[in-house]
């Protein structure tokens, strides 16, 4: 998989999730998520990168945040993604996509917002 393909998949995972949410949030990119990160230093990962993006989910009424988090978990379950963790509040969820094992996360951004993100497995840069 190339860097461009990994970025396209990351965006597909995020947009696919957001498309099923009610109410529909607006995506606002987290500026610090625009840079790729180096993979581990073991021999297999040398020179490879992980491509990721994170977005604030804006426009969700405060009283609906828990419902939106539940919708995210339900969608990820329905897609066959492996949910690895859910916080007690239900607002923080981690998962792995299938079949490509990309990392997915939903998290709280303060009391009145959520952040969704995805990152790839290690790929060669373009």
N, CA, C and O atoms as CSV, one atom per row, in Angstrom:
chain,resi,resn,atom,element,x,y,z
A,1,UNK,N,N,0.852,-1.181,0.000
A,1,UNK,CA,C,0.000,0.000,0.000
A,1,UNK,C,C,0.892,1.236,0.000
A,1,UNK,O,O,1.889,1.292,0.720
A,2,UNK,N,N,0.531,2.215,-0.804
A,2,UNK,CA,C,1.291,3.456,-0.867
A,2,UNK,C,C,0.788,4.448,0.180
A,2,UNK,O,O,-0.257,4.248,0.798
A,3,UNK,N,N,1.549,5.509,0.361
A,3,UNK,CA,C,1.144,6.571,1.283
A,3,UNK,C,C,-0.193,7.178,0.853
A,3,UNK,O,O,-1.064,7.415,1.689
A,4,UNK,N,N,-0.355,7.427,-0.442
A,4,UNK,CA,C,-1.603,8.011,-0.954
A,4,UNK,C,C,-2.784,7.068,-0.736
A,4,UNK,O,O,-3.875,7.513,-0.379
A,5,UNK,N,N,-2.574,5.781,-0.949
A,5,UNK,CA,C,-3.645,4.806,-0.725
A,5,UNK,C,C,-4.005,4.728,0.754
A,5,UNK,O,O,-5.176,4.598,1.111
A,6,UNK,N,N,-2.982,4.810,1.613
A,6,UNK,CA,C,-3.234,4.773,3.059
A,6,UNK,C,C,-4.045,5.992,3.491
A,6,UNK,O,O,-4.975,5.870,4.289
A,7,UNK,N,N,-3.695,7.165,2.966
A,7,UNK,CA,C,-4.447,8.373,3.310
A,7,UNK,C,C,-5.892,8.260,2.825
A,7,UNK,O,O,-6.819,8.645,3.537
A,8,UNK,N,N,-6.083,7.736,1.622
A,8,UNK,CA,C,-7.445,7.561,1.102
A,8,UNK,C,C,-8.250,6.617,1.996
A,8,UNK,O,O,-9.433,6.852,2.239
A,9,UNK,N,N,-7.617,5.559,2.480
A,9,UNK,CA,C,-8.315,4.610,3.355
A,9,UNK,C,C,-8.636,5.254,4.704
A,9,UNK,O,O,-9.727,5.054,5.239
A,10,UNK,N,N,-7.705,6.016,5.252
A,10,UNK,CA,C,-7.949,6.724,6.514
A,10,UNK,C,C,-9.169,7.629,6.367
A,10,UNK,O,O,-10.060,7.622,7.216
A,11,UNK,N,N,-9.205,8.400,5.296
A,11,UNK,CA,C,-10.335,9.304,5.066
A,11,UNK,C,C,-11.631,8.516,4.860
A,11,UNK,O,O,-12.691,8.935,5.326
A,12,UNK,N,N,-11.550,7.384,4.168
A,12,UNK,CA,C,-12.731,6.540,3.948
A,12,UNK,C,C,-13.278,6.017,5.277
A,12,UNK,O,O,-14.489,6.020,5.495
A,13,UNK,N,N,-12.392,5.572,6.158
A,13,UNK,CA,C,-12.826,5.068,7.461
A,13,UNK,C,C,-13.519,6.157,8.274
A,13,UNK,O,O,-14.564,5.917,8.879
A,14,UNK,N,N,-12.942,7.341,8.286
A,14,UNK,CA,C,-13.527,8.447,9.049
A,14,UNK,C,C,-14.846,8.890,8.423
A,14,UNK,O,O,-15.857,9.002,9.115
A,15,UNK,N,N,-14.836,9.139,7.120
A,15,UNK,CA,C,-16.049,9.632,6.453
A,15,UNK,C,C,-17.172,8.610,6.475
A,15,UNK,O,O,-18.341,8.980,6.584
A,16,UNK,N,N,-16.836,7.327,6.373
A,16,UNK,CA,C,-17.856,6.287,6.459
A,16,UNK,C,C,-18.537,6.274,7.809
A,16,UNK,O,O,-19.748,6.073,7.904
A,17,UNK,N,N,-17.759,6.488,8.849
A,17,UNK,CA,C,-18.321,6.542,10.199
A,17,UNK,C,C,-19.203,7.771,10.368
A,17,UNK,O,O,-20.337,7.674,10.838
A,18,UNK,N,N,-18.677,8.921,9.983
A,18,UNK,CA,C,-19.404,10.178,10.170
A,18,UNK,C,C,-20.708,10.193,9.373
A,18,UNK,O,O,-21.683,10.813,9.796
A,19,UNK,N,N,-20.734,9.521,8.235
A,19,UNK,CA,C,-21.922,9.528,7.369
A,19,UNK,C,C,-23.157,8.939,8.036
A,19,UNK,O,O,-24.278,9.279,7.659
A,20,UNK,N,N,-22.972,8.062,9.022
A,20,UNK,CA,C,-24.124,7.410,9.661
A,20,UNK,C,C,-24.568,8.110,10.942
A,20,UNK,O,O,-25.533,7.683,11.575
A,21,UNK,N,N,-23.884,9.166,11.325
A,21,UNK,CA,C,-24.183,9.812,12.604
A,21,UNK,C,C,-25.369,10.763,12.505
A,21,UNK,O,O,-25.572,11.441,11.498
A,22,UNK,N,N,-26.143,10.789,13.586
A,22,UNK,CA,C,-27.277,11.688,13.703
A,22,UNK,C,C,-27.253,12.294,15.098
A,22,UNK,O,O,-27.397,11.568,16.081
A,23,UNK,N,N,-27.074,13.606,15.209
A,23,UNK,CA,C,-27.028,14.587,14.138
A,23,UNK,C,C,-25.691,14.551,13.391
A,23,UNK,O,O,-24.677,14.109,13.932
A,24,UNK,N,N,-25.706,15.019,12.146
A,24,UNK,CA,C,-24.524,15.012,11.298
A,24,UNK,C,C,-23.553,16.104,11.758
A,24,UNK,O,O,-23.892,17.286,11.704
A,25,UNK,N,N,-22.350,15.724,12.210
A,25,UNK,CA,C,-21.384,16.735,12.633
A,25,UNK,C,C,-20.619,17.321,11.443
A,25,UNK,O,O,-20.568,16.737,10.360
A,26,UNK,N,N,-20.040,18.470,11.678
A,26,UNK,CA,C,-19.104,19.039,10.719
A,26,UNK,C,C,-17.706,18.608,11.147
A,26,UNK,O,O,-17.384,18.591,12.335
A,27,UNK,N,N,-16.882,18.259,10.163
A,27,UNK,CA,C,-15.516,17.844,10.454
A,27,UNK,C,C,-14.593,19.055,10.438
A,27,UNK,O,O,-14.618,19.859,9.506
A,28,UNK,N,N,-13.780,19.173,11.483
A,28,UNK,CA,C,-12.754,20.214,11.553
A,28,UNK,C,C,-11.435,19.514,11.843
A,28,UNK,O,O,-11.256,18.914,12.902
A,29,UNK,N,N,-10.519,19.599,10.890
A,29,UNK,CA,C,-9.268,18.864,11.025
A,29,UNK,C,C,-8.492,19.346,12.256
A,29,UNK,O,O,-8.446,20.542,12.546
A,30,UNK,N,N,-7.898,18.415,12.958
A,30,UNK,CA,C,-6.984,18.737,14.053
A,30,UNK,C,C,-5.642,19.036,13.389
A,30,UNK,O,O,-5.031,18.127,12.826
A,31,UNK,N,N,-5.162,20.282,13.436
A,31,UNK,CA,C,-3.969,20.652,12.672
A,31,UNK,C,C,-2.752,19.769,12.933
A,31,UNK,O,O,-1.978,19.494,12.017
A,32,UNK,N,N,-2.583,19.331,14.150
A,32,UNK,CA,C,-1.408,18.510,14.466
A,32,UNK,C,C,-1.486,17.112,13.877
A,32,UNK,O,O,-0.509,16.366,13.940
A,33,UNK,N,N,-2.633,16.737,13.303
A,33,UNK,CA,C,-2.764,15.391,12.742
A,33,UNK,C,C,-2.369,15.339,11.271
A,33,UNK,O,O,-2.449,14.278,10.652
A,34,UNK,N,N,-1.948,16.453,10.708
A,34,UNK,CA,C,-1.662,16.514,9.277
A,34,UNK,C,C,-0.283,15.955,8.910
A,34,UNK,O,O,0.017,15.793,7.727
A,35,UNK,N,N,0.544,15.665,9.890
A,35,UNK,CA,C,1.869,15.128,9.602
A,35,UNK,C,C,1.886,13.633,9.861
A,35,UNK,O,O,1.305,13.142,10.828
A,36,UNK,N,N,2.566,12.922,8.972
A,36,UNK,CA,C,2.716,11.481,9.142
A,36,UNK,C,C,3.761,11.213,10.210
A,36,UNK,O,O,4.589,12.076,10.502
A,37,UNK,N,N,3.727,10.029,10.791
A,37,UNK,CA,C,4.708,9.692,11.817
A,37,UNK,C,C,5.532,8.491,11.381
A,37,UNK,O,O,5.064,7.625,10.641
A,38,UNK,N,N,6.761,8.461,11.853
A,38,UNK,CA,C,7.634,7.337,11.543
A,38,UNK,C,C,7.180,6.113,12.311
A,38,UNK,O,O,6.706,6.204,13.444
A,39,UNK,N,N,7.336,4.970,11.672
A,39,UNK,CA,C,7.034,3.714,12.355
A,39,UNK,C,C,8.207,3.336,13.247
A,39,UNK,O,O,9.236,4.010,13.249
A,40,UNK,N,N,8.051,2.275,13.989
A,40,UNK,CA,C,9.082,1.810,14.910
A,40,UNK,C,C,10.432,1.629,14.245
A,40,UNK,O,O,10.554,1.718,13.023
A,41,UNK,N,N,11.417,1.381,15.041
A,41,UNK,CA,C,12.786,1.291,14.537
A,41,UNK,C,C,13.229,-0.137,14.253
A,41,UNK,O,O,14.404,-0.369,13.970
A,42,UNK,N,N,12.303,-1.109,14.324
A,42,UNK,CA,C,12.738,-2.471,14.014
A,42,UNK,C,C,13.016,-2.582,12.513
A,42,UNK,O,O,12.587,-1.725,11.740
A,43,UNK,N,N,13.702,-3.592,12.113
A,43,UNK,CA,C,14.140,-3.752,10.734
A,43,UNK,C,C,13.020,-3.748,9.724
A,43,UNK,O,O,13.199,-3.248,8.614
A,44,UNK,N,N,11.868,-4.292,10.072
A,44,UNK,CA,C,10.753,-4.365,9.132
A,44,UNK,C,C,10.117,-3.001,8.879
A,44,UNK,O,O,9.549,-2.776,7.811
A,45,UNK,N,N,10.202,-2.100,9.835
A,45,UNK,CA,C,9.508,-0.818,9.720
A,45,UNK,C,C,10.423,0.315,9.262
A,45,UNK,O,O,9.948,1.428,9.036
A,46,UNK,N,N,11.697,0.063,9.122
A,46,UNK,CA,C,12.644,1.120,8.800
A,46,UNK,C,C,12.248,1.838,7.511
A,46,UNK,O,O,11.995,1.203,6.488
A,47,UNK,N,N,12.197,3.162,7.576
A,47,UNK,CA,C,11.854,3.967,6.419
A,47,UNK,C,C,10.367,4.056,6.142
A,47,UNK,O,O,9.957,4.735,5.201
A,48,UNK,N,N,9.560,3.395,6.929
A,48,UNK,CA,C,8.114,3.400,6.712
A,48,UNK,C,C,7.447,4.444,7.610
A,48,UNK,O,O,8.005,4.886,8.614
A,49,UNK,N,N,6.253,4.813,7.213
A,49,UNK,CA,C,5.495,5.811,7.963
A,49,UNK,C,C,4.083,5.305,8.235
A,49,UNK,O,O,3.597,4.375,7.591
A,50,UNK,N,N,3.451,5.938,9.197
A,50,UNK,CA,C,2.033,5.723,9.469
A,50,UNK,C,C,1.306,7.011,9.091
A,50,UNK,O,O,1.704,8.103,9.494
A,51,UNK,N,N,0.245,6.868,8.318
A,51,UNK,CA,C,-0.539,8.007,7.856
A,51,UNK,C,C,-1.788,8.106,8.726
A,51,UNK,O,O,-2.517,7.127,8.883
A,52,UNK,N,N,-2.032,9.266,9.281
A,52,UNK,CA,C,-3.199,9.418,10.140
A,52,UNK,C,C,-3.840,10.778,10.006
A,52,UNK,O,O,-3.225,11.731,9.527
A,53,UNK,N,N,-5.080,10.853,10.434
A,53,UNK,CA,C,-5.816,12.115,10.487
A,53,UNK,C,C,-6.761,12.081,11.681
A,53,UNK,O,O,-7.255,11.024,12.075
A,54,UNK,N,N,-7.001,13.260,12.246
A,54,UNK,CA,C,-7.971,13.416,13.323
A,54,UNK,C,C,-8.849,14.620,13.011
A,54,UNK,O,O,-8.397,15.612,12.439
A,55,UNK,N,N,-10.110,14.509,13.400
A,55,UNK,CA,C,-11.062,15.593,13.176
A,55,UNK,C,C,-11.902,15.810,14.422
A,55,UNK,O,O,-12.332,14.858,15.075
A,56,UNK,N,N,-12.132,17.092,14.746
A,56,UNK,CA,C,-13.143,17.426,15.736
A,56,UNK,C,C,-14.501,17.209,15.084
A,56,UNK,O,O,-14.691,17.549,13.917
A,57,UNK,N,N,-15.430,16.656,15.817
A,57,UNK,CA,C,-16.810,16.526,15.357
A,57,UNK,C,C,-17.576,17.711,15.934
A,57,UNK,O,O,-17.963,17.699,17.102
A,58,UNK,N,N,-17.791,18.722,15.120
A,58,UNK,CA,C,-18.427,19.969,15.566
A,58,UNK,C,C,-19.928,19.943,15.283
A,58,UNK,O,O,-20.394,19.258,14.372
A,59,UNK,N,N,-20.667,20.699,16.078
A,59,UNK,CA,C,-22.094,20.864,15.839
A,59,UNK,C,C,-22.970,19.811,16.489
A,59,UNK,O,O,-24.162,19.730,16.194
A,60,UNK,N,N,-22.398,19.007,17.364
A,60,UNK,CA,C,-23.206,18.018,18.087
A,60,UNK,C,C,-23.691,18.673,19.380
A,60,UNK,O,O,-22.871,19.106,20.189
A,61,UNK,N,N,-24.989,18.752,19.589
A,61,UNK,CA,C,-25.468,19.316,20.850
A,61,UNK,C,C,-24.898,18.527,22.039
A,61,UNK,O,O,-24.771,17.304,21.989
A,62,UNK,N,N,-24.565,19.250,23.090
A,62,UNK,CA,C,-23.941,18.621,24.253
A,62,UNK,C,C,-24.738,17.421,24.758
A,62,UNK,O,O,-24.150,16.422,25.171
A,63,UNK,N,N,-26.047,17.505,24.731
A,63,UNK,CA,C,-26.892,16.415,25.207
A,63,UNK,C,C,-26.929,15.199,24.295
A,63,UNK,O,O,-27.509,14.175,24.656
A,64,UNK,N,N,-26.315,15.294,23.110
A,64,UNK,CA,C,-26.327,14.183,22.157
A,64,UNK,C,C,-24.964,13.511,22.009
A,64,UNK,O,O,-24.831,12.553,21.247
A,65,UNK,N,N,-23.962,13.992,22.717
A,65,UNK,CA,C,-22.608,13.454,22.557
A,65,UNK,C,C,-22.552,11.970,22.904
A,65,UNK,O,O,-21.938,11.192,22.174
A,66,UNK,N,N,-23.174,11.569,23.994
A,66,UNK,CA,C,-23.153,10.150,24.366
A,66,UNK,C,C,-23.839,9.295,23.305
A,66,UNK,O,O,-23.370,8.199,22.995
A,67,UNK,N,N,-24.939,9.781,22.748
A,67,UNK,CA,C,-25.651,9.061,21.694
A,67,UNK,C,C,-24.776,8.901,20.455
A,67,UNK,O,O,-24.749,7.831,19.847
A,68,UNK,N,N,-24.067,9.954,20.083
A,68,UNK,CA,C,-23.181,9.882,18.915
A,68,UNK,C,C,-22.061,8.878,19.162
A,68,UNK,O,O,-21.717,8.109,18.265
A,69,UNK,N,N,-21.492,8.873,20.353
A,69,UNK,CA,C,-20.443,7.895,20.671
A,69,UNK,C,C,-20.986,6.470,20.555
A,69,UNK,O,O,-20.299,5.586,20.042
A,70,UNK,N,N,-22.203,6.244,21.025
A,70,UNK,CA,C,-22.821,4.917,20.898
A,70,UNK,C,C,-23.039,4.546,19.433
A,70,UNK,O,O,-22.877,3.387,19.053
A,71,UNK,N,N,-23.403,5.527,18.616
A,71,UNK,CA,C,-23.585,5.276,17.184
A,71,UNK,C,C,-22.269,4.871,16.526
A,71,UNK,O,O,-22.243,3.985,15.672
A,72,UNK,N,N,-21.179,5.521,16.925
A,72,UNK,CA,C,-19.859,5.173,16.382
A,72,UNK,C,C,-19.524,3.729,16.723
A,72,UNK,O,O,-19.127,2.958,15.850
A,73,UNK,N,N,-19.681,3.363,17.983
A,73,UNK,CA,C,-19.368,1.988,18.384
A,73,UNK,C,C,-20.239,0.991,17.635
A,73,UNK,O,O,-19.740,-0.030,17.161
A,74,UNK,N,N,-21.520,1.270,17.522
A,74,UNK,CA,C,-22.432,0.369,16.809
A,74,UNK,C,C,-22.008,0.210,15.340
A,74,UNK,O,O,-22.002,-0.902,14.812
A,75,UNK,N,N,-21.660,1.308,14.692
A,75,UNK,CA,C,-21.231,1.254,13.289
A,75,UNK,C,C,-19.952,0.433,13.152
A,75,UNK,O,O,-19.841,-0.402,12.255
A,76,UNK,N,N,-18.991,0.669,14.037
A,76,UNK,CA,C,-17.737,-0.085,13.953
A,76,UNK,C,C,-17.992,-1.569,14.183
A,76,UNK,O,O,-17.399,-2.409,13.505
A,77,UNK,N,N,-18.856,-1.901,15.119
A,77,UNK,CA,C,-19.229,-3.312,15.326
A,77,UNK,C,C,-19.868,-3.890,14.061
A,77,UNK,O,O,-19.524,-4.996,13.641
A,78,UNK,N,N,-20.789,-3.150,13.459
A,78,UNK,CA,C,-21.488,-3.628,12.260
A,78,UNK,C,C,-20.543,-3.826,11.080
A,78,UNK,O,O,-20.778,-4.682,10.226
A,79,UNK,N,N,-19.483,-3.040,11.035
A,79,UNK,CA,C,-18.512,-3.162,9.949
A,79,UNK,C,C,-17.531,-4.315,10.170
A,79,UNK,O,O,-16.714,-4.616,9.300
A,80,UNK,N,N,-17.615,-4.949,11.322
A,80,UNK,CA,C,-16.701,-6.041,11.629
A,80,UNK,C,C,-15.352,-5.575,12.142
A,80,UNK,O,O,-14.398,-6.352,12.178
A,81,UNK,N,N,-15.264,-4.304,12.541
A,81,UNK,CA,C,-14.022,-3.806,13.124
A,81,UNK,C,C,-13.890,-4.376,14.536
A,81,UNK,O,O,-14.892,-4.619,15.209
A,82,UNK,N,N,-12.674,-4.585,14.970
A,82,UNK,CA,C,-12.411,-5.151,16.290
A,82,UNK,C,C,-12.322,-4.015,17.315
A,82,UNK,O,O,-11.325,-3.294,17.366
A,83,UNK,N,N,-13.358,-3.863,18.119
A,83,UNK,CA,C,-13.349,-2.839,19.164
A,83,UNK,C,C,-12.460,-3.346,20.291
A,83,UNK,O,O,-12.711,-4.401,20.874
A,84,UNK,N,N,-11.420,-2.578,20.587
A,84,UNK,CA,C,-10.427,-3.009,21.576
A,84,UNK,C,C,-10.631,-2.388,22.945
A,84,UNK,O,O,-10.170,-2.929,23.950
A,85,UNK,N,N,-11.314,-1.261,22.992
A,85,UNK,CA,C,-11.507,-0.623,24.283
A,85,UNK,C,C,-12.599,0.420,24.251
A,85,UNK,O,O,-12.790,1.116,23.254
A,86,UNK,N,N,-13.312,0.516,25.361
A,86,UNK,CA,C,-14.356,1.524,25.535
A,86,UNK,C,C,-14.224,2.049,26.962
A,86,UNK,O,O,-14.179,1.270,27.914
A,87,UNK,N,N,-14.163,3.360,27.104
A,87,UNK,CA,C,-14.058,3.953,28.436
A,87,UNK,C,C,-15.369,3.793,29.196
A,87,UNK,O,O,-16.406,3.479,28.611
A,88,UNK,N,N,-15.310,4.012,30.503
A,88,UNK,CA,C,-16.525,3.927,31.324
A,88,UNK,C,C,-17.600,4.891,30.837
A,88,UNK,O,O,-18.787,4.567,30.863
A,89,UNK,N,N,-17.188,6.067,30.395
A,89,UNK,CA,C,-18.162,7.055,29.914
A,89,UNK,C,C,-18.726,6.682,28.545
A,89,UNK,O,O,-19.781,7.176,28.148
A,90,UNK,N,N,-18.018,5.807,27.826
A,90,UNK,CA,C,-18.440,5.432,26.481
A,90,UNK,C,C,-18.017,6.419,25.414
A,90,UNK,O,O,-18.291,6.214,24.231
A,91,UNK,N,N,-17.351,7.492,25.822
A,91,UNK,CA,C,-16.948,8.526,24.862
A,91,UNK,C,C,-15.584,8.269,24.239
A,91,UNK,O,O,-15.231,8.913,23.251
A,92,UNK,N,N,-14.825,7.361,24.783
A,92,UNK,CA,C,-13.522,7.005,24.216
A,92,UNK,C,C,-13.573,5.553,23.776
A,92,UNK,O,O,-13.833,4.654,24.576
A,93,UNK,N,N,-13.321,5.340,22.488
A,93,UNK,CA,C,-13.413,4.008,21.895
A,93,UNK,C,C,-12.211,3.809,20.988
A,93,UNK,O,O,-11.850,4.708,20.229
A,94,UNK,N,N,-11.589,2.640,21.062
A,94,UNK,CA,C,-10.519,2.296,20.129
A,94,UNK,C,C,-10.898,1.019,19.402
A,94,UNK,O,O,-11.555,0.137,19.955
A,95,UNK,N,N,-10.468,0.941,18.154
A,95,UNK,CA,C,-10.822,-0.217,17.331
A,95,UNK,C,C,-9.777,-0.411,16.244
A,95,UNK,O,O,-8.937,0.455,15.999
A,96,UNK,N,N,-9.849,-1.566,15.600
A,96,UNK,CA,C,-9.012,-1.901,14.439
A,96,UNK,C,C,-9.933,-2.261,13.288
A,96,UNK,O,O,-10.884,-3.025,13.452
A,97,UNK,N,N,-9.640,-1.700,12.121
A,97,UNK,CA,C,-10.460,-1.985,10.944
A,97,UNK,C,C,-10.134,-3.360,10.383
A,97,UNK,O,O,-9.068,-3.920,10.638
A,98,UNK,N,N,-11.071,-3.884,9.620
A,98,UNK,CA,C,-10.860,-5.155,8.938
A,98,UNK,C,C,-11.031,-4.902,7.445
A,98,UNK,O,O,-11.913,-4.133,7.063
A,99,UNK,N,N,-10.254,-5.494,6.623
A,99,UNK,CA,C,-9.208,-6.474,6.917
A,99,UNK,C,C,-7.826,-5.857,7.071
A,99,UNK,O,O,-6.849,-6.590,7.228
A,100,UNK,N,N,-7.713,-4.516,7.029
A,100,UNK,CA,C,-6.391,-3.889,6.926
A,100,UNK,C,C,-5.765,-3.462,8.241
A,100,UNK,O,O,-4.629,-2.989,8.245
A,101,UNK,N,N,-6.462,-3.611,9.355
A,101,UNK,CA,C,-5.907,-3.378,10.686
A,101,UNK,C,C,-5.494,-1.926,10.938
A,101,UNK,O,O,-4.552,-1.677,11.690
A,102,UNK,N,N,-6.185,-0.972,10.320
A,102,UNK,CA,C,-5.935,0.427,10.629
A,102,UNK,C,C,-6.489,0.710,12.024
A,102,UNK,O,O,-7.454,0.079,12.456
A,103,UNK,N,N,-5.875,1.661,12.723
A,103,UNK,CA,C,-6.286,2.039,14.072
A,103,UNK,C,C,-7.360,3.114,13.978
A,103,UNK,O,O,-7.209,4.083,13.233
A,104,UNK,N,N,-8.439,2.949,14.727
A,104,UNK,CA,C,-9.531,3.922,14.788
A,104,UNK,C,C,-9.718,4.356,16.235
A,104,UNK,O,O,-9.565,3.559,17.160
A,105,UNK,N,N,-10.046,5.622,16.417
A,105,UNK,CA,C,-10.272,6.100,17.779
A,105,UNK,C,C,-11.315,7.202,17.794
A,105,UNK,O,O,-11.383,8.038,16.893
A,106,UNK,N,N,-12.109,7.181,18.826
A,106,UNK,CA,C,-13.026,8.264,19.148
A,106,UNK,C,C,-12.673,8.698,20.556
A,106,UNK,O,O,-12.451,7.860,21.430
A,107,UNK,N,N,-12.619,9.995,20.779
A,107,UNK,CA,C,-12.284,10.474,22.110
A,107,UNK,C,C,-13.003,11.766,22.432
A,107,UNK,O,O,-13.478,12.471,21.542
A,108,UNK,N,N,-13.074,12.065,23.708
A,108,UNK,CA,C,-13.690,13.302,24.171
A,108,UNK,C,C,-12.692,14.439,24.034
A,108,UNK,O,O,-11.502,14.281,24.307
A,109,UNK,N,N,-13.197,15.583,23.607
A,109,UNK,CA,C,-12.402,16.809,23.549
A,109,UNK,C,C,-13.103,17.806,24.463
A,109,UNK,O,O,-13.912,18.618,24.015
A,110,UNK,N,N,-12.785,17.732,25.728
A,110,UNK,CA,C,-13.511,18.530,26.705
A,110,UNK,C,C,-14.854,17.885,26.996
A,110,UNK,O,O,-15.050,16.696,26.745
A,111,UNK,N,N,-15.770,18.670,27.522
A,111,UNK,CA,C,-17.095,18.153,27.876
A,111,UNK,C,C,-18.100,18.239,26.739
A,111,UNK,O,O,-19.170,17.632,26.803
A,112,UNK,N,N,-17.759,18.995,25.694
A,112,UNK,CA,C,-18.782,19.268,24.691
A,112,UNK,C,C,-18.369,18.965,23.256
A,112,UNK,O,O,-18.962,19.502,22.321
A,113,UNK,N,N,-17.369,18.118,23.066
A,113,UNK,CA,C,-16.950,17.778,21.703
A,113,UNK,C,C,-16.308,16.400,21.680
A,113,UNK,O,O,-15.858,15.878,22.701
A,114,UNK,N,N,-16.281,15.833,20.491
A,114,UNK,CA,C,-15.616,14.556,20.256
A,114,UNK,C,C,-14.568,14.737,19.169
A,114,UNK,O,O,-14.658,15.646,18.345
A,115,UNK,N,N,-13.574,13.858,19.181
A,115,UNK,CA,C,-12.547,13.805,18.143
A,115,UNK,C,C,-12.546,12.390,17.591
A,115,UNK,O,O,-12.575,11.421,18.350
A,116,UNK,N,N,-12.511,12.270,16.260
A,116,UNK,CA,C,-12.407,10.964,15.616
A,116,UNK,C,C,-11.108,10.936,14.826
A,116,UNK,O,O,-10.712,11.932,14.221
A,117,UNK,N,N,-10.453,9.788,14.839
A,117,UNK,CA,C,-9.209,9.672,14.101
A,117,UNK,C,C,-8.987,8.272,13.589
A,117,UNK,O,O,-9.605,7.311,14.046
A,118,UNK,N,N,-8.085,8.181,12.622
A,118,UNK,CA,C,-7.683,6.889,12.078
A,118,UNK,C,C,-6.234,7.000,11.644
A,118,UNK,O,O,-5.774,8.068,11.240
A,119,UNK,N,N,-5.519,5.887,11.731
A,119,UNK,CA,C,-4.140,5.862,11.251
A,119,UNK,C,C,-3.847,4.505,10.639
A,119,UNK,O,O,-4.423,3.483,11.013
A,120,UNK,N,N,-2.933,4.535,9.685
A,120,UNK,CA,C,-2.615,3.344,8.902
A,120,UNK,C,C,-1.602,2.460,9.603
A,120,UNK,O,O,-0.972,2.844,10.588
A,121,UNK,N,N,-1.473,1.282,9.066
A,121,UNK,CA,C,-0.328,0.451,9.391
A,121,UNK,C,C,0.874,1.097,8.706
A,121,UNK,O,O,0.715,2.113,8.030
A,122,UNK,N,N,2.048,0.545,8.860
A,122,UNK,CA,C,3.253,1.120,8.272
A,122,UNK,C,C,3.269,0.940,6.756
A,122,UNK,O,O,3.055,-0.160,6.245
A,123,UNK,N,N,3.526,2.045,6.044
A,123,UNK,CA,C,3.586,2.029,4.584
A,123,UNK,C,C,4.846,2.760,4.137
A,123,UNK,O,O,5.436,3.525,4.899
A,124,UNK,N,N,5.249,2.516,2.897
A,124,UNK,CA,C,6.378,3.251,2.338
A,124,UNK,C,C,5.919,4.638,1.918
A,124,UNK,O,O,4.843,4.784,1.337
A,125,UNK,N,N,6.730,5.670,2.206
A,125,UNK,CA,C,6.345,7.011,1.764
A,125,UNK,C,C,6.356,7.090,0.241
A,125,UNK,O,O,7.039,6.312,-0.424
A,126,UNK,N,N,5.590,8.042,-0.309
A,126,UNK,CA,C,5.538,8.224,-1.772
A,126,UNK,C,C,6.902,8.579,-2.314
A,126,UNK,O,O,7.057,8.770,-3.520
